[in-house]
mmCIF file of C-alpha atoms in Angstrom:
data_model
loop_
_atom_site.group_PDB
_atom_site.id
_atom_site.type_symbol
_atom_site.label_atom_id
_atom_site.label_comp_id
_atom_site.label_asym_id
_atom_site.label_seq_id
_atom_site.Cartn_x
_atom_site.Cartn_y
_atom_site.Cartn_z
ATOM 1 C CA MET A 1 85.760 364.972 309.384
ATOM 2 C CA THR A 2 87.847 367.621 308.844
ATOM 3 C CA SER A 3 89.723 368.636 305.861
ATOM 4 C CA LEU A 4 94.421 368.462 305.761
ATOM 5 C CA THR A 5 95.918 370.830 305.593
ATOM 6 C CA ASP A 6 98.262 371.774 302.404
ATOM 7 C CA SER A 7 101.296 370.589 304.887
ATOM 8 C CA GLU A 8 99.352 366.939 305.409
ATOM 9 C CA ARG A 9 98.840 366.730 301.979
ATOM 10 C CA VAL A 10 102.443 366.816 300.991
ATOM 11 C CA ALA A 11 103.216 364.895 303.377
ATOM 12 C CA LEU A 12 100.944 362.002 302.544
ATOM 13 C CA ALA A 13 102.629 362.389 298.922
ATOM 14 C CA ASN A 14 106.097 362.579 300.243
ATOM 15 C CA THR A 15 105.165 359.284 302.046
ATOM 16 C CA ALA A 16 103.076 358.038 298.807
ATOM 17 C CA LEU A 17 107.297 358.415 296.902
ATOM 18 C CA TYR A 18 108.564 355.658 299.258
ATOM 19 C CA GLU A 19 106.360 353.191 299.434
ATOM 20 C CA ALA A 20 106.092 353.092 295.944
ATOM 21 C CA MET A 21 109.752 352.785 295.797
ATOM 22 C CA GLU A 22 109.826 349.687 298.696
ATOM 23 C CA GLN A 23 106.785 348.181 296.360
ATOM 24 C CA GLY A 24 108.476 348.824 293.061
ATOM 25 C CA ASP A 25 105.099 349.986 291.740
ATOM 26 C CA HIS A 26 106.731 352.277 288.958
ATOM 27 C CA GLY A 27 102.974 352.948 287.633
ATOM 28 C CA ALA A 28 102.450 354.600 290.676
ATOM 29 C CA MET A 29 105.645 356.524 290.971
ATOM 30 C CA SER A 30 105.055 358.012 287.886
ATOM 31 C CA ARG A 31 101.952 359.246 288.726
ATOM 32 C CA LEU A 32 104.173 360.710 291.681
ATOM 33 C CA TRP A 33 105.983 362.761 289.426
ATOM 34 C CA LEU A 34 105.187 366.336 288.099
ATOM 35 C CA ASP A 35 104.304 366.221 284.433
ATOM 36 C CA ASP A 36 103.679 369.859 283.243
ATOM 37 C CA PRO A 37 105.942 370.746 279.870
ATOM 38 C CA ASP A 38 106.482 374.057 281.263
ATOM 39 C CA LEU A 39 108.128 372.875 284.228
ATOM 40 C CA GLU A 40 111.124 370.379 283.915
ATOM 41 C CA VAL A 41 111.883 367.540 286.722
ATOM 42 C CA SER A 42 115.250 366.462 288.325
ATOM 43 C CA CYS A 43 116.384 363.830 290.354
ATOM 44 C CA VAL A 44 119.652 362.983 291.823
ATOM 45 C CA HIS A 45 119.992 359.601 293.411
ATOM 46 C CA PRO A 46 122.990 359.842 296.081
ATOM 47 C CA GLY A 47 126.166 359.206 294.172
ATOM 48 C CA TRP A 48 124.362 359.977 290.763
ATOM 49 C CA PRO A 49 124.577 362.927 288.473
ATOM 50 C CA VAL A 50 121.830 365.259 287.952
ATOM 51 C CA LEU A 51 119.397 363.607 286.109
ATOM 52 C CA ARG A 52 116.861 366.102 283.719
ATOM 53 C CA GLY A 53 113.432 365.391 282.493
ATOM 54 C CA ARG A 54 110.351 362.860 283.422
ATOM 55 C CA GLY A 55 111.459 360.383 281.007
ATOM 56 C CA GLU A 56 115.230 359.754 282.498
ATOM 57 C CA VAL A 57 113.985 360.312 286.121
ATOM 58 C CA LEU A 58 111.314 357.533 285.798
ATOM 59 C CA ARG A 59 114.166 355.071 283.798
ATOM 60 C CA SER A 60 116.180 355.795 286.502
ATOM 61 C CA TYR A 61 113.450 354.510 289.207
ATOM 62 C CA ALA A 62 113.065 351.055 286.845
ATOM 63 C CA LEU A 63 116.409 350.920 286.939
ATOM 64 C CA ILE A 64 116.557 350.725 290.623
ATOM 65 C CA MET A 65 113.716 348.912 291.015
ATOM 66 C CA ALA A 66 114.358 346.136 288.906
ATOM 67 C CA ASN A 67 118.076 345.616 290.604
ATOM 68 C CA THR A 68 116.938 345.822 294.239
ATOM 69 C CA ASP A 69 115.518 342.270 295.864
ATOM 70 C CA TYR A 70 114.573 344.797 298.897
ATOM 71 C CA ILE A 71 113.885 348.179 300.054
ATOM 72 C CA GLN A 72 112.928 349.588 303.140
ATOM 73 C CA PHE A 73 112.832 353.586 304.166
ATOM 74 C CA PHE A 74 112.297 354.780 307.863
ATOM 75 C CA LEU A 75 111.988 358.385 307.457
ATOM 76 C CA THR A 76 113.103 359.954 310.566
ATOM 77 C CA ASP A 77 113.448 364.218 310.872
ATOM 78 C CA VAL A 78 110.736 364.861 308.342
ATOM 79 C CA GLU A 79 110.359 368.909 308.226
ATOM 80 C CA VAL A 80 107.311 369.805 306.119
ATOM 81 C CA SER A 81 107.185 373.863 304.436
ATOM 82 C CA VAL A 82 104.164 374.860 302.100
ATOM 83 C CA MET A 83 104.355 378.414 300.497
ATOM 84 C CA ALA A 84 101.838 378.876 297.807
ATOM 85 C CA ASP A 85 101.737 376.082 295.232
ATOM 86 C CA THR A 86 105.245 374.454 295.891
ATOM 87 C CA ALA A 87 106.646 372.475 299.183
ATOM 88 C CA MET A 88 109.577 371.363 300.290
ATOM 89 C CA VAL A 89 110.232 368.330 302.304
ATOM 90 C CA THR A 90 113.556 367.214 304.102
ATOM 91 C CA CYS A 91 114.018 363.786 305.965
ATOM 92 C CA THR A 92 116.391 361.756 306.296
ATOM 93 C CA GLU A 93 116.013 358.295 304.668
ATOM 94 C CA ASN A 94 117.724 355.744 306.642
ATOM 95 C CA ILE A 95 117.272 352.717 304.576
ATOM 96 C CA LEU A 96 117.531 349.290 304.748
ATOM 97 C CA SER A 97 118.058 347.054 301.714
ATOM 98 C CA GLY A 98 119.004 343.427 300.078
ATOM 99 C CA ALA A 99 122.142 342.858 298.567
ATOM 100 C CA PRO A 100 121.616 340.708 295.370
ATOM 101 C CA ALA A 101 121.303 336.938 296.780
ATOM 102 C CA GLU A 102 124.117 334.233 295.777
ATOM 103 C CA GLU A 103 121.195 331.434 295.670
ATOM 104 C CA GLU A 104 117.926 331.928 293.849
ATOM 105 C CA GLY A 105 114.591 332.125 296.312
ATOM 106 C CA GLN A 106 116.869 333.211 298.614
ATOM 107 C CA LEU A 107 117.696 337.033 299.905
ATOM 108 C CA GLY A 108 120.781 338.743 299.573
ATOM 109 C CA PRO A 109 122.677 340.426 302.586
ATOM 110 C CA LEU A 110 120.642 343.500 304.758
ATOM 111 C CA VAL A 111 122.881 346.750 303.796
ATOM 112 C CA GLY A 112 121.931 349.698 305.856
ATOM 113 C CA GLN A 113 122.540 353.238 304.357
ATOM 114 C CA LEU A 114 121.971 356.402 305.377
ATOM 115 C CA VAL A 115 120.399 359.449 303.312
ATOM 116 C CA VAL A 116 119.330 363.262 303.550
ATOM 117 C CA ALA A 117 116.418 363.898 301.250
ATOM 118 C CA THR A 118 115.106 367.019 300.029
ATOM 119 C CA ASN A 119 111.778 366.750 298.067
ATOM 120 C CA VAL A 120 110.168 369.324 296.260
ATOM 121 C CA PHE A 121 106.269 369.497 295.451
ATOM 122 C CA ARG A 122 104.140 371.670 293.168
ATOM 123 C CA ARG A 123 100.355 371.716 293.509
ATOM 124 C CA THR A 124 98.571 370.464 290.925
ATOM 125 C CA GLU A 125 94.847 369.889 290.029
ATOM 126 C CA ASP A 126 95.429 365.955 290.792
ATOM 127 C CA GLY A 127 97.534 367.077 294.256
ATOM 128 C CA TRP A 128 101.099 367.362 295.116
ATOM 129 C CA LYS A 129 103.286 366.032 292.687
ATOM 130 C CA VAL A 130 107.523 366.016 292.662
ATOM 131 C CA TRP A 131 108.901 368.312 291.278
ATOM 132 C CA ALA A 132 112.650 367.470 292.386
ATOM 133 C CA HIS A 133 114.481 364.765 294.509
ATOM 134 C CA HIS A 134 118.014 365.318 295.581
ATOM 135 C CA GLY A 135 119.235 362.510 298.269
ATOM 136 C CA SER A 136 122.704 362.723 299.311
ATOM 137 C CA PRO A 137 124.886 359.839 301.882
ATOM 138 C CA VAL A 138 125.747 360.434 304.795
ATOM 139 C CA LEU A 139 129.202 359.427 305.187
ATOM 140 C CA ALA A 140 129.816 360.405 308.778
ATOM 141 C CA GLU A 141 127.478 359.941 311.797
ATOM 142 C CA ARG A 142 127.617 362.925 314.605
ATOM 143 C CA ASP A 143 128.336 362.193 317.736
ATOM 144 C CA ASP A 144 127.734 363.748 321.101
ATOM 145 C CA ASP A 145 130.860 365.699 321.101
ATOM 146 C CA ALA A 146 131.071 367.005 317.890
ATOM 147 C CA ALA A 147 127.526 368.104 318.223
ATOM 148 C CA ALA A 148 128.321 369.594 321.789
ATOM 149 C CA GLY A 149 131.745 371.942 320.033
ATOM 150 C CA ASN A 150 134.278 369.247 321.974
ATOM 151 C CA ALA A 151 135.460 366.939 319.332
ATOM 152 C CA GLU A 152 138.465 367.932 317.935
ATOM 153 C CA GLY A 153 138.483 369.254 314.513
ATOM 154 C CA PRO A 154 140.853 369.547 311.522
ATOM 155 C CA ASP A 155 142.380 372.438 313.346
ATOM 156 C CA ASP A 156 143.752 370.045 315.954
ATOM 157 C CA ASP A 157 145.350 367.888 313.839
ATOM 158 C CA PRO A 158 147.439 369.168 310.888
ATOM 159 C CA ASP A 159 147.265 366.017 309.132
ATOM 160 C CA GLN A 160 144.432 366.771 308.500
ATOM 161 C CA LEU A 161 144.380 370.400 306.847
ATOM 162 C CA LEU A 162 142.976 370.773 303.173
ATOM 163 C CA PRO A 163 146.469 371.851 301.604
#
């Protein structure tokens, strides 16, 4: 059996982050985040302000887990970069979550969302740990015409120009 590369280890740590969230496992989430007094962790959930410090970050995950009936992440566009003891993962989080149910014992309506994320990891004696997470919602879908440069842009419509 061959040993894993740093990139493979980081990819596994990244997957574990999302699995902890899906399972509502706050203990696993806590073990995945960096616990180093010399390095402050940070987190930006979509639409939230920057959270700084391990306690504040982990409280945010506890709050999200407590108020989410169901969540599943389908990660796409995953890219891993490693330089020495720091690694960065960028990906698209295709999120399916259950809104609160109207009746006890029922699953609420499912809601889909796209978020682009950057996760930064630091190598420790216990493996790769999350140092920072930043998630931004994707507000517009890219169509093939826009990607090819054939779509109308703000320059084509004076009503869309910024003041």
